[in-house]
Tab-separated table of N, CA and C in Angstrom:
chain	number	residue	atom	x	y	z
A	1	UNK	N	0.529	3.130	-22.678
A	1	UNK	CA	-0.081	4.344	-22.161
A	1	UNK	C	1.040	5.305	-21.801
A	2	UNK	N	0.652	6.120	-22.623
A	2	UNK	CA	1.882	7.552	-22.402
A	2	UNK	C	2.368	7.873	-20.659
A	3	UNK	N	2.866	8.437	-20.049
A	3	UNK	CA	3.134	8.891	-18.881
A	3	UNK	C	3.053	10.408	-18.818
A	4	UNK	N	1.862	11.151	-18.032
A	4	UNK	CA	2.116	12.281	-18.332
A	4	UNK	C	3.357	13.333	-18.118
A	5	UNK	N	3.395	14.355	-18.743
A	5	UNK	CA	4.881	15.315	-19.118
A	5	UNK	C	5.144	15.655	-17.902
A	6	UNK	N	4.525	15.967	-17.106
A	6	UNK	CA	5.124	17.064	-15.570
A	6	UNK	C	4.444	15.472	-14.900
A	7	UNK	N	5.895	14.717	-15.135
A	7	UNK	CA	6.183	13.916	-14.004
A	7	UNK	C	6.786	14.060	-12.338
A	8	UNK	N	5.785	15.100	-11.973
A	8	UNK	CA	5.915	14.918	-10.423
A	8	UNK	C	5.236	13.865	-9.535
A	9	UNK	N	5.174	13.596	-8.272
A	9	UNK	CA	4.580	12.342	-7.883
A	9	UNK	C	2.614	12.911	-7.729
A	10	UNK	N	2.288	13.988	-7.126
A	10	UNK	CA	1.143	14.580	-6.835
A	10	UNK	C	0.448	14.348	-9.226
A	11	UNK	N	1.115	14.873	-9.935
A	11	UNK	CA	0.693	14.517	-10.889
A	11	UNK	C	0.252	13.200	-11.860
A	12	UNK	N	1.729	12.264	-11.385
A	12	UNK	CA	1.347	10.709	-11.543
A	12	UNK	C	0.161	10.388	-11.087
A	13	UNK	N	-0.253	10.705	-9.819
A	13	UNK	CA	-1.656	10.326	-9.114
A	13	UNK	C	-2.839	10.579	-9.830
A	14	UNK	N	-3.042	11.901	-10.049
A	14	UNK	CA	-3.875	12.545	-10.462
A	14	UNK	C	-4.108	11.400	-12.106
A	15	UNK	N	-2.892	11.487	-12.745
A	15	UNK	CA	-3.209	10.941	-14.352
A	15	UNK	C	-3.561	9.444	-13.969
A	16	UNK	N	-2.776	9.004	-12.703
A	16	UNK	CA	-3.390	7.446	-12.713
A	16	UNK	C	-4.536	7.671	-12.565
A	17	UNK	N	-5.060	8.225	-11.606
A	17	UNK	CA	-6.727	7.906	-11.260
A	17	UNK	C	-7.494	7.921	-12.343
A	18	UNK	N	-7.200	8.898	-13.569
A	18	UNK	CA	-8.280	8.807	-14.904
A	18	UNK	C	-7.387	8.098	-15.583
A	19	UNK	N	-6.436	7.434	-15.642
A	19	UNK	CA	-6.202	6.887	-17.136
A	19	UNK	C	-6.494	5.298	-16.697
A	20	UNK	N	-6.306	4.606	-15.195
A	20	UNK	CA	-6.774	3.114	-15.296
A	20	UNK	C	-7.406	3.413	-14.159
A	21	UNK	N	-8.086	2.328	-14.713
A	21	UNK	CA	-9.435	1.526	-14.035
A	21	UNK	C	-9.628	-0.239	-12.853
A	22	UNK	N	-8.610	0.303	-12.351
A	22	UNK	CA	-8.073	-1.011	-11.752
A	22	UNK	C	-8.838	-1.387	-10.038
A	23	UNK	N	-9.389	-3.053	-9.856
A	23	UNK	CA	-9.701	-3.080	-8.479
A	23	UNK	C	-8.809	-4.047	-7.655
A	24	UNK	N	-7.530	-4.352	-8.208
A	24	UNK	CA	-7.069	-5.238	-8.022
A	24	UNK	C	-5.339	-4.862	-7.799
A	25	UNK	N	-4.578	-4.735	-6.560
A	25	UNK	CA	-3.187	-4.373	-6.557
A	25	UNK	C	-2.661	-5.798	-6.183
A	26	UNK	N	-1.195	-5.926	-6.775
A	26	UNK	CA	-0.633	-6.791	-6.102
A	26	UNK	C	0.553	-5.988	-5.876
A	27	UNK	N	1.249	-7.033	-4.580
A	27	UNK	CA	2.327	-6.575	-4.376
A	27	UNK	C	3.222	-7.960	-3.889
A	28	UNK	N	4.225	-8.583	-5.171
A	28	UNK	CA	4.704	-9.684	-4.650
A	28	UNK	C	6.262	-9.338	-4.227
A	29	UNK	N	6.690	-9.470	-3.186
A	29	UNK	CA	7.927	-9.218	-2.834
A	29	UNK	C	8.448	-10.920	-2.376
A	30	UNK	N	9.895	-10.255	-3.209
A	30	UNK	CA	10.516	-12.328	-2.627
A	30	UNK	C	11.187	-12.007	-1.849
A	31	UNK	N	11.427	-13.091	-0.474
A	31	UNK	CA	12.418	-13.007	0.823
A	31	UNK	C	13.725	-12.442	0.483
A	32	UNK	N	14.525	-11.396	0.400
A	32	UNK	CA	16.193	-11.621	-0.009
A	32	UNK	C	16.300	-10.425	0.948
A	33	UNK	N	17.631	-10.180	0.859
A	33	UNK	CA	18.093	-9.013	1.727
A	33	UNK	C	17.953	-7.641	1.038
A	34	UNK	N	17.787	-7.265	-0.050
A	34	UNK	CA	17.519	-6.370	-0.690
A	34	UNK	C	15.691	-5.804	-0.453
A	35	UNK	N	14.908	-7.044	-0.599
A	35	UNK	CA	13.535	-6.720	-0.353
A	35	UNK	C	13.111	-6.370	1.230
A	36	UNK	N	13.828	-6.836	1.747
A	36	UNK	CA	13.973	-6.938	3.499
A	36	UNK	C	13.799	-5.481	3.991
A	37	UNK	N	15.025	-4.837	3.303
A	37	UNK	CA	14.966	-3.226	2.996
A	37	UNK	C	14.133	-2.377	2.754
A	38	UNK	N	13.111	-2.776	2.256
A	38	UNK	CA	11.931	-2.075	1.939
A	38	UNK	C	10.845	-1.589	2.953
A	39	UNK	N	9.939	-0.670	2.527
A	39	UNK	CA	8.994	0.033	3.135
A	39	UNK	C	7.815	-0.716	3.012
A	40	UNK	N	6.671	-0.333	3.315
A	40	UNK	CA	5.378	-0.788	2.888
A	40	UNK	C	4.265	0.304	1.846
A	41	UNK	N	5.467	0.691	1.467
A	41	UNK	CA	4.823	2.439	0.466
A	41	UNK	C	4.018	2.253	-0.066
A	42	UNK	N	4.082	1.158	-0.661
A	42	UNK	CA	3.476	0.310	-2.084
A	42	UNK	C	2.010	-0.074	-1.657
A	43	UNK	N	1.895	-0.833	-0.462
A	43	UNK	CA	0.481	-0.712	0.649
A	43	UNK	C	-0.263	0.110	0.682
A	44	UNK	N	0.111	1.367	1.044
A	44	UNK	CA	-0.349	2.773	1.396
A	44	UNK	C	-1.044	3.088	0.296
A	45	UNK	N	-0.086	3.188	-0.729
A	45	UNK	CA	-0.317	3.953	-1.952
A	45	UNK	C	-1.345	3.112	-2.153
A	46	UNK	N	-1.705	1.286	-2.621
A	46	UNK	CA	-2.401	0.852	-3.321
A	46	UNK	C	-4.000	1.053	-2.312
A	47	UNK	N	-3.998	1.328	-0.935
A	47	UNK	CA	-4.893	1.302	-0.329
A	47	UNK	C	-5.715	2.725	-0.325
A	48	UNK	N	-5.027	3.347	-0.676
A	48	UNK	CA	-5.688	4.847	-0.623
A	48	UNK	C	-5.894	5.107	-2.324
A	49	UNK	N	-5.132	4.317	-3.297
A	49	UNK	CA	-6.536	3.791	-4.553
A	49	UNK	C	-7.803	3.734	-4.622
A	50	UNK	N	-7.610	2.717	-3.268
A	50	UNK	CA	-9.059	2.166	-3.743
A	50	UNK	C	-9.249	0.735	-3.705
A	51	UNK	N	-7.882	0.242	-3.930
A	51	UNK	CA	-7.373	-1.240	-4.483
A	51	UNK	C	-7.844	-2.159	-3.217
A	52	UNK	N	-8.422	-3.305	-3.558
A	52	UNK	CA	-8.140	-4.519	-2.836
A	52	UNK	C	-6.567	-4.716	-3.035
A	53	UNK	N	-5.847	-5.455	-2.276
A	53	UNK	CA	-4.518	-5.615	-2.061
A	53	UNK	C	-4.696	-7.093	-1.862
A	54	UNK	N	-3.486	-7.687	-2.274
A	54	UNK	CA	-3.096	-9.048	-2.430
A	54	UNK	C	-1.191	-8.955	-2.407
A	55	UNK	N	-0.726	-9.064	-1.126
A	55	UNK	CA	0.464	-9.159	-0.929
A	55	UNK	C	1.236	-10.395	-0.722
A	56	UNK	N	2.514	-10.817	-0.542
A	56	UNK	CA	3.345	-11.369	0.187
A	56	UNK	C	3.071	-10.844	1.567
A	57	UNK	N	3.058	-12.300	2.342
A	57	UNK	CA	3.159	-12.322	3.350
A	57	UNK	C	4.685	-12.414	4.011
A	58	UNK	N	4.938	-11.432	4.406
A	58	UNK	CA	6.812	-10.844	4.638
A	58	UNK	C	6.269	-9.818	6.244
A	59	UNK	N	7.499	-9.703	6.537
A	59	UNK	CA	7.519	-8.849	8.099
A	59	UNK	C	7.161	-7.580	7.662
A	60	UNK	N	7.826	-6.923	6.851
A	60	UNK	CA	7.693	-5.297	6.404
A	60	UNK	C	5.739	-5.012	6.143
A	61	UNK	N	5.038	-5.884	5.705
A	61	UNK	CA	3.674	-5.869	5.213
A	61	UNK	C	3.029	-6.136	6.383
A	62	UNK	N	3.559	-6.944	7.401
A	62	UNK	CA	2.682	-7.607	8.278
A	62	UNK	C	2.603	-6.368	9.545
A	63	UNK	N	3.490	-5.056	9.313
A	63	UNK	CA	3.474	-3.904	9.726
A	63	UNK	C	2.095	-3.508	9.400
A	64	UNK	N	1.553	-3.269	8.532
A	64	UNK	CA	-0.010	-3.100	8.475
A	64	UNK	C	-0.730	-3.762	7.489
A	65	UNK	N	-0.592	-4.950	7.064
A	65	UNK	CA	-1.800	-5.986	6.323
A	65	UNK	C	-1.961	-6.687	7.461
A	66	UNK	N	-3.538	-6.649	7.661
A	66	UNK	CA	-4.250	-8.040	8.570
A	66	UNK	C	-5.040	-8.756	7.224
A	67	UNK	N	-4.530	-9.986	6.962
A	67	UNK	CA	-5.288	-11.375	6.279
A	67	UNK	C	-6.652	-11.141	5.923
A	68	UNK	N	-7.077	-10.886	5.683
A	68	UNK	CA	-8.650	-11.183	4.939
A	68	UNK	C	-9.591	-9.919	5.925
A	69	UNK	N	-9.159	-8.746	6.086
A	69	UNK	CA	-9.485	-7.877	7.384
A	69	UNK	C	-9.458	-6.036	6.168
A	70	UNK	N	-8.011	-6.232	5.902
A	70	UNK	CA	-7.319	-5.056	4.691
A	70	UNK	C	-6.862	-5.248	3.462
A	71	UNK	N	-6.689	-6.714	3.578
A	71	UNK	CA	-6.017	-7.707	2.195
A	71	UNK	C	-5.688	-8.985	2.413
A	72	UNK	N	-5.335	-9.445	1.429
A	72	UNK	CA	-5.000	-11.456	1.483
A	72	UNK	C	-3.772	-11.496	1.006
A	73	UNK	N	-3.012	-11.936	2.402
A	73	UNK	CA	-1.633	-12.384	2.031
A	73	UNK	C	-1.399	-13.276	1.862
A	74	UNK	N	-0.585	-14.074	0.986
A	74	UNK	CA	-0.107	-15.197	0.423
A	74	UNK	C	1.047	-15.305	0.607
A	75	UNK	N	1.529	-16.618	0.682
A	75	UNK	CA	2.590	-17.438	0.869
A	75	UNK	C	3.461	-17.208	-1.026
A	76	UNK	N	4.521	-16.848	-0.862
A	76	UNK	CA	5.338	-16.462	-2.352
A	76	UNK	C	5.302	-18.185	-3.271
A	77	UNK	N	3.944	-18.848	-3.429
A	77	UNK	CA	3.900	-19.999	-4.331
A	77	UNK	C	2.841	-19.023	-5.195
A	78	UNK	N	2.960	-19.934	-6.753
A	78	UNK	CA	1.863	-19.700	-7.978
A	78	UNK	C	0.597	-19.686	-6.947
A	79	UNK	N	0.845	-21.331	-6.759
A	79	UNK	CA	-0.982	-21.554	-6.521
A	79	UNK	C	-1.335	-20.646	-5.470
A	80	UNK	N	-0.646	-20.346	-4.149
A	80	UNK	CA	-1.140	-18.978	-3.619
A	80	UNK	C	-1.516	-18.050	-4.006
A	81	UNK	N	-0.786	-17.376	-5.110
A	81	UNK	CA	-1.174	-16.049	-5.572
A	81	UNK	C	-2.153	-16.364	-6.764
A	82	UNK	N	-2.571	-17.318	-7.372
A	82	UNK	CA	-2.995	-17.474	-8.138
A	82	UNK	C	-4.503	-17.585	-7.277
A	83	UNK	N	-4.320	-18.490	-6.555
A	83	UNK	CA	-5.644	-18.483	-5.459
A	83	UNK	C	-6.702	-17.762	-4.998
A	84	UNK	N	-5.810	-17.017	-4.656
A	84	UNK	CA	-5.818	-15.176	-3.722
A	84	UNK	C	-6.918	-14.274	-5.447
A	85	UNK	N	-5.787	-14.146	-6.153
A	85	UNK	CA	-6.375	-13.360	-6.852
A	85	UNK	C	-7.742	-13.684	-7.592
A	86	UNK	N	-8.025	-15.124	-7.798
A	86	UNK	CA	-9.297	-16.200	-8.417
A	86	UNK	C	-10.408	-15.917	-7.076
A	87	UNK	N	-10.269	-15.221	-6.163
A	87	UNK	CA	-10.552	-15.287	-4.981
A	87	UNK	C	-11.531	-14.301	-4.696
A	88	UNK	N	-10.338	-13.127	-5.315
A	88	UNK	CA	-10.846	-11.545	-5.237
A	88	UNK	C	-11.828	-11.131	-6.694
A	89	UNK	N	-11.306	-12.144	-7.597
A	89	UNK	CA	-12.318	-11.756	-9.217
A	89	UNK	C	-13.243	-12.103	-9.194
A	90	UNK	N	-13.702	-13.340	-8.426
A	90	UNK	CA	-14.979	-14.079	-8.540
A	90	UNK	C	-15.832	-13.481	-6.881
A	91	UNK	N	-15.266	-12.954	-5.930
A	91	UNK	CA	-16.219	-12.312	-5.044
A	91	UNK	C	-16.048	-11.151	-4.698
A	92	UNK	N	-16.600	-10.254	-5.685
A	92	UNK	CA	-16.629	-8.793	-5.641
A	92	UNK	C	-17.219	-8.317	-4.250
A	93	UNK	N	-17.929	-8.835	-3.468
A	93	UNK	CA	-18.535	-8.241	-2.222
A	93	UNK	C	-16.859	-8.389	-0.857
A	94	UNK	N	-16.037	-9.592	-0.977
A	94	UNK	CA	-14.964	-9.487	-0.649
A	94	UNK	C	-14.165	-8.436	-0.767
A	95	UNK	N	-13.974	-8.157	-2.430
A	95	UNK	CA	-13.015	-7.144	-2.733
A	95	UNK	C	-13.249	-5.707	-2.766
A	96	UNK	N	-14.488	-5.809	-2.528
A	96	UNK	CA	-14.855	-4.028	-1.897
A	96	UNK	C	-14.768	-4.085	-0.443
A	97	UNK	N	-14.750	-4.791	0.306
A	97	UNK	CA	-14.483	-5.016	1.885
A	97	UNK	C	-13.359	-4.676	2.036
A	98	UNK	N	-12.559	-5.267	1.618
A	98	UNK	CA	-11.191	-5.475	2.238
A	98	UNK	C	-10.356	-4.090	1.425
A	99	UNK	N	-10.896	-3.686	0.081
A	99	UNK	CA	-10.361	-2.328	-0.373
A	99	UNK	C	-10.930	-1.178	0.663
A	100	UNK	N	-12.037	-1.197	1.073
A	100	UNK	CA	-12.649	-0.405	2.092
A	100	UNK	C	-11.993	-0.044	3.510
A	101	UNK	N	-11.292	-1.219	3.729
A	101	UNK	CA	-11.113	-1.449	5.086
A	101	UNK	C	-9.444	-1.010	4.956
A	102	UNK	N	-8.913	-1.236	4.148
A	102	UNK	CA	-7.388	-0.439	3.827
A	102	UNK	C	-7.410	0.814	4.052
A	103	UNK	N	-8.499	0.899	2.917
A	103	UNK	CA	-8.741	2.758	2.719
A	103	UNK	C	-8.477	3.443	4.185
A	104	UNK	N	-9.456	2.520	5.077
A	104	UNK	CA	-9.764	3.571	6.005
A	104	UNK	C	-9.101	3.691	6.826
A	105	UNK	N	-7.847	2.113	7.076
A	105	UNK	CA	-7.131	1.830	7.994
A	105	UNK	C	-5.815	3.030	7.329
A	106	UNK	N	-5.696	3.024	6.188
A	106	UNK	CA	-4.690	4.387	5.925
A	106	UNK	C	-5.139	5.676	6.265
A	107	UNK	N	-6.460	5.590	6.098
A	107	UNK	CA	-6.976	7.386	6.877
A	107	UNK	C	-6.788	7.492	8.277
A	108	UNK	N	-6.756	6.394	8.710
A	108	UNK	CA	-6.840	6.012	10.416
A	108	UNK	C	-5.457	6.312	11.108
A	109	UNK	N	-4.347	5.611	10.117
A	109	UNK	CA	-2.935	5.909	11.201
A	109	UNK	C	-1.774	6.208	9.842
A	110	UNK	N	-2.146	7.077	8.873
A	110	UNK	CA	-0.960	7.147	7.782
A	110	UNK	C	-1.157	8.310	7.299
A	111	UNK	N	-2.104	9.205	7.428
A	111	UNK	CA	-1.739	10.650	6.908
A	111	UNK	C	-1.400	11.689	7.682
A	112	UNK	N	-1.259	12.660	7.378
A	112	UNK	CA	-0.075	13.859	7.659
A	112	UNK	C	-0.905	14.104	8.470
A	113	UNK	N	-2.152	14.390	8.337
A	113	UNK	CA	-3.118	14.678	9.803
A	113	UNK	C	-2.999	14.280	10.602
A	114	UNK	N	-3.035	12.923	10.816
A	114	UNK	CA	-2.871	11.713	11.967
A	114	UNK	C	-2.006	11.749	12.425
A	115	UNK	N	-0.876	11.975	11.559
A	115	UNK	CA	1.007	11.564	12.507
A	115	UNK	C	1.678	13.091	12.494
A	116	UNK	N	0.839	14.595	12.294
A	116	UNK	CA	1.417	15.633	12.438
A	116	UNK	C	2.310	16.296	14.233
A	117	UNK	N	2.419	15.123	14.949
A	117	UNK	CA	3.027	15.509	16.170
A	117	UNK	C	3.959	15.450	16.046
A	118	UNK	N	3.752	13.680	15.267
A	118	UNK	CA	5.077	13.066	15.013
A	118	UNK	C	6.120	13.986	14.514
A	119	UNK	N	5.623	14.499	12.875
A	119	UNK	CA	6.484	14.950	12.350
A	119	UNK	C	6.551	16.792	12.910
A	120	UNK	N	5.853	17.096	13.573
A	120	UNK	CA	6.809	18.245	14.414
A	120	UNK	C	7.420	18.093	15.143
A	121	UNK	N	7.643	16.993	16.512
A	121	UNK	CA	8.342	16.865	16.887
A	121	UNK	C	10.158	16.125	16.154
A	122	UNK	N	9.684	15.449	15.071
A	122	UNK	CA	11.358	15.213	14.459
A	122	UNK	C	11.659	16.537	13.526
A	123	UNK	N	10.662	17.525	13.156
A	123	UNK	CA	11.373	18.668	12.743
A	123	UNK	C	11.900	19.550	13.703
A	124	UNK	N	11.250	19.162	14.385
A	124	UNK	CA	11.877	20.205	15.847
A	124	UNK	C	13.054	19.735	16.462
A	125	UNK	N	13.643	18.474	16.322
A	125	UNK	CA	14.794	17.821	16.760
A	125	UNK	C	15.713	17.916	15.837
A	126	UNK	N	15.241	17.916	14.393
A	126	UNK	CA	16.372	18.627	13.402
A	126	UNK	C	16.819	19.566	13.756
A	127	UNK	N	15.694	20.546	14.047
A	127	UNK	CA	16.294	21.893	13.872
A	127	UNK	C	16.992	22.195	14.896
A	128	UNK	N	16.585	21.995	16.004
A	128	UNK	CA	17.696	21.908	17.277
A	128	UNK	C	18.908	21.309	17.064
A	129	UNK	N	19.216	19.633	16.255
A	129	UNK	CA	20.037	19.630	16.099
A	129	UNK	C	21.054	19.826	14.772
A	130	UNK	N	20.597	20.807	14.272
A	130	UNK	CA	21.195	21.545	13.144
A	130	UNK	C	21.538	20.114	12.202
A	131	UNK	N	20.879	19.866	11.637
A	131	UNK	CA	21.267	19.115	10.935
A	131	UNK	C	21.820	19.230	9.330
């Protein structure tokens, strides 16, 4: 599948939403110091999809995945993730729950609406301190 031409990020979105058809995100991250580093972007993004989520269970995720609540975290074995996902294909009333409950938990404490104090107050500390 092609990638559309005006690869900006607001456009990627837009072409993902019509070009797949997906109810199912994973996100497997392995323990190392490099992954440690990471955000939970990948969360956000897959929850405001639409996606049921099926993660590693790691510290950075456990920032906002609750277990069988927003998504099903697994332990980094096959049969875990293999589990998890046999889990989410065969009980669709699950996997609209827990995609539901992401959704809303990202409308709840992750958009620009919600955390706009936040980010005036650290633009306002830039700018004071000339950065």
């Amino acid at each position: 599948i092609g990638l559309p031409k005006m690869n900006t990020y607001p456009n990627f979105v837009r072409w993902l939403s019509k070009v797949v058809d997906w109810d199912i995100g994973i996100i497997p991250l392995r323990p190392d110091r490099f992954n440690s580093a990471k955000s939970h972007l990948k969360f956000l993004e897959y929850a405001a999809a639409g996606l049921a989520i099926v993660c590693s269970d790691n510290p950075e995720y456990r920032r906002v995945a609750r277990h069988e609540h927003n998504c099903l975290m697994v332990e980094n074995t096959t049969s875990a993730w293999l589990g998890a996902l046999l889990r989410l294909i065969q009980d669709p009333p699950l996997r609209k729950r827990i995609a539901h409950q992401a959704l809303l938990d990202v409308l709840d404490r992750s958009t620009v609406q919600v955390n706009h104090n936040t980010y005036s107050k650290i633009l306002t500390f830039a700018e004071q301190e000339s950065f």
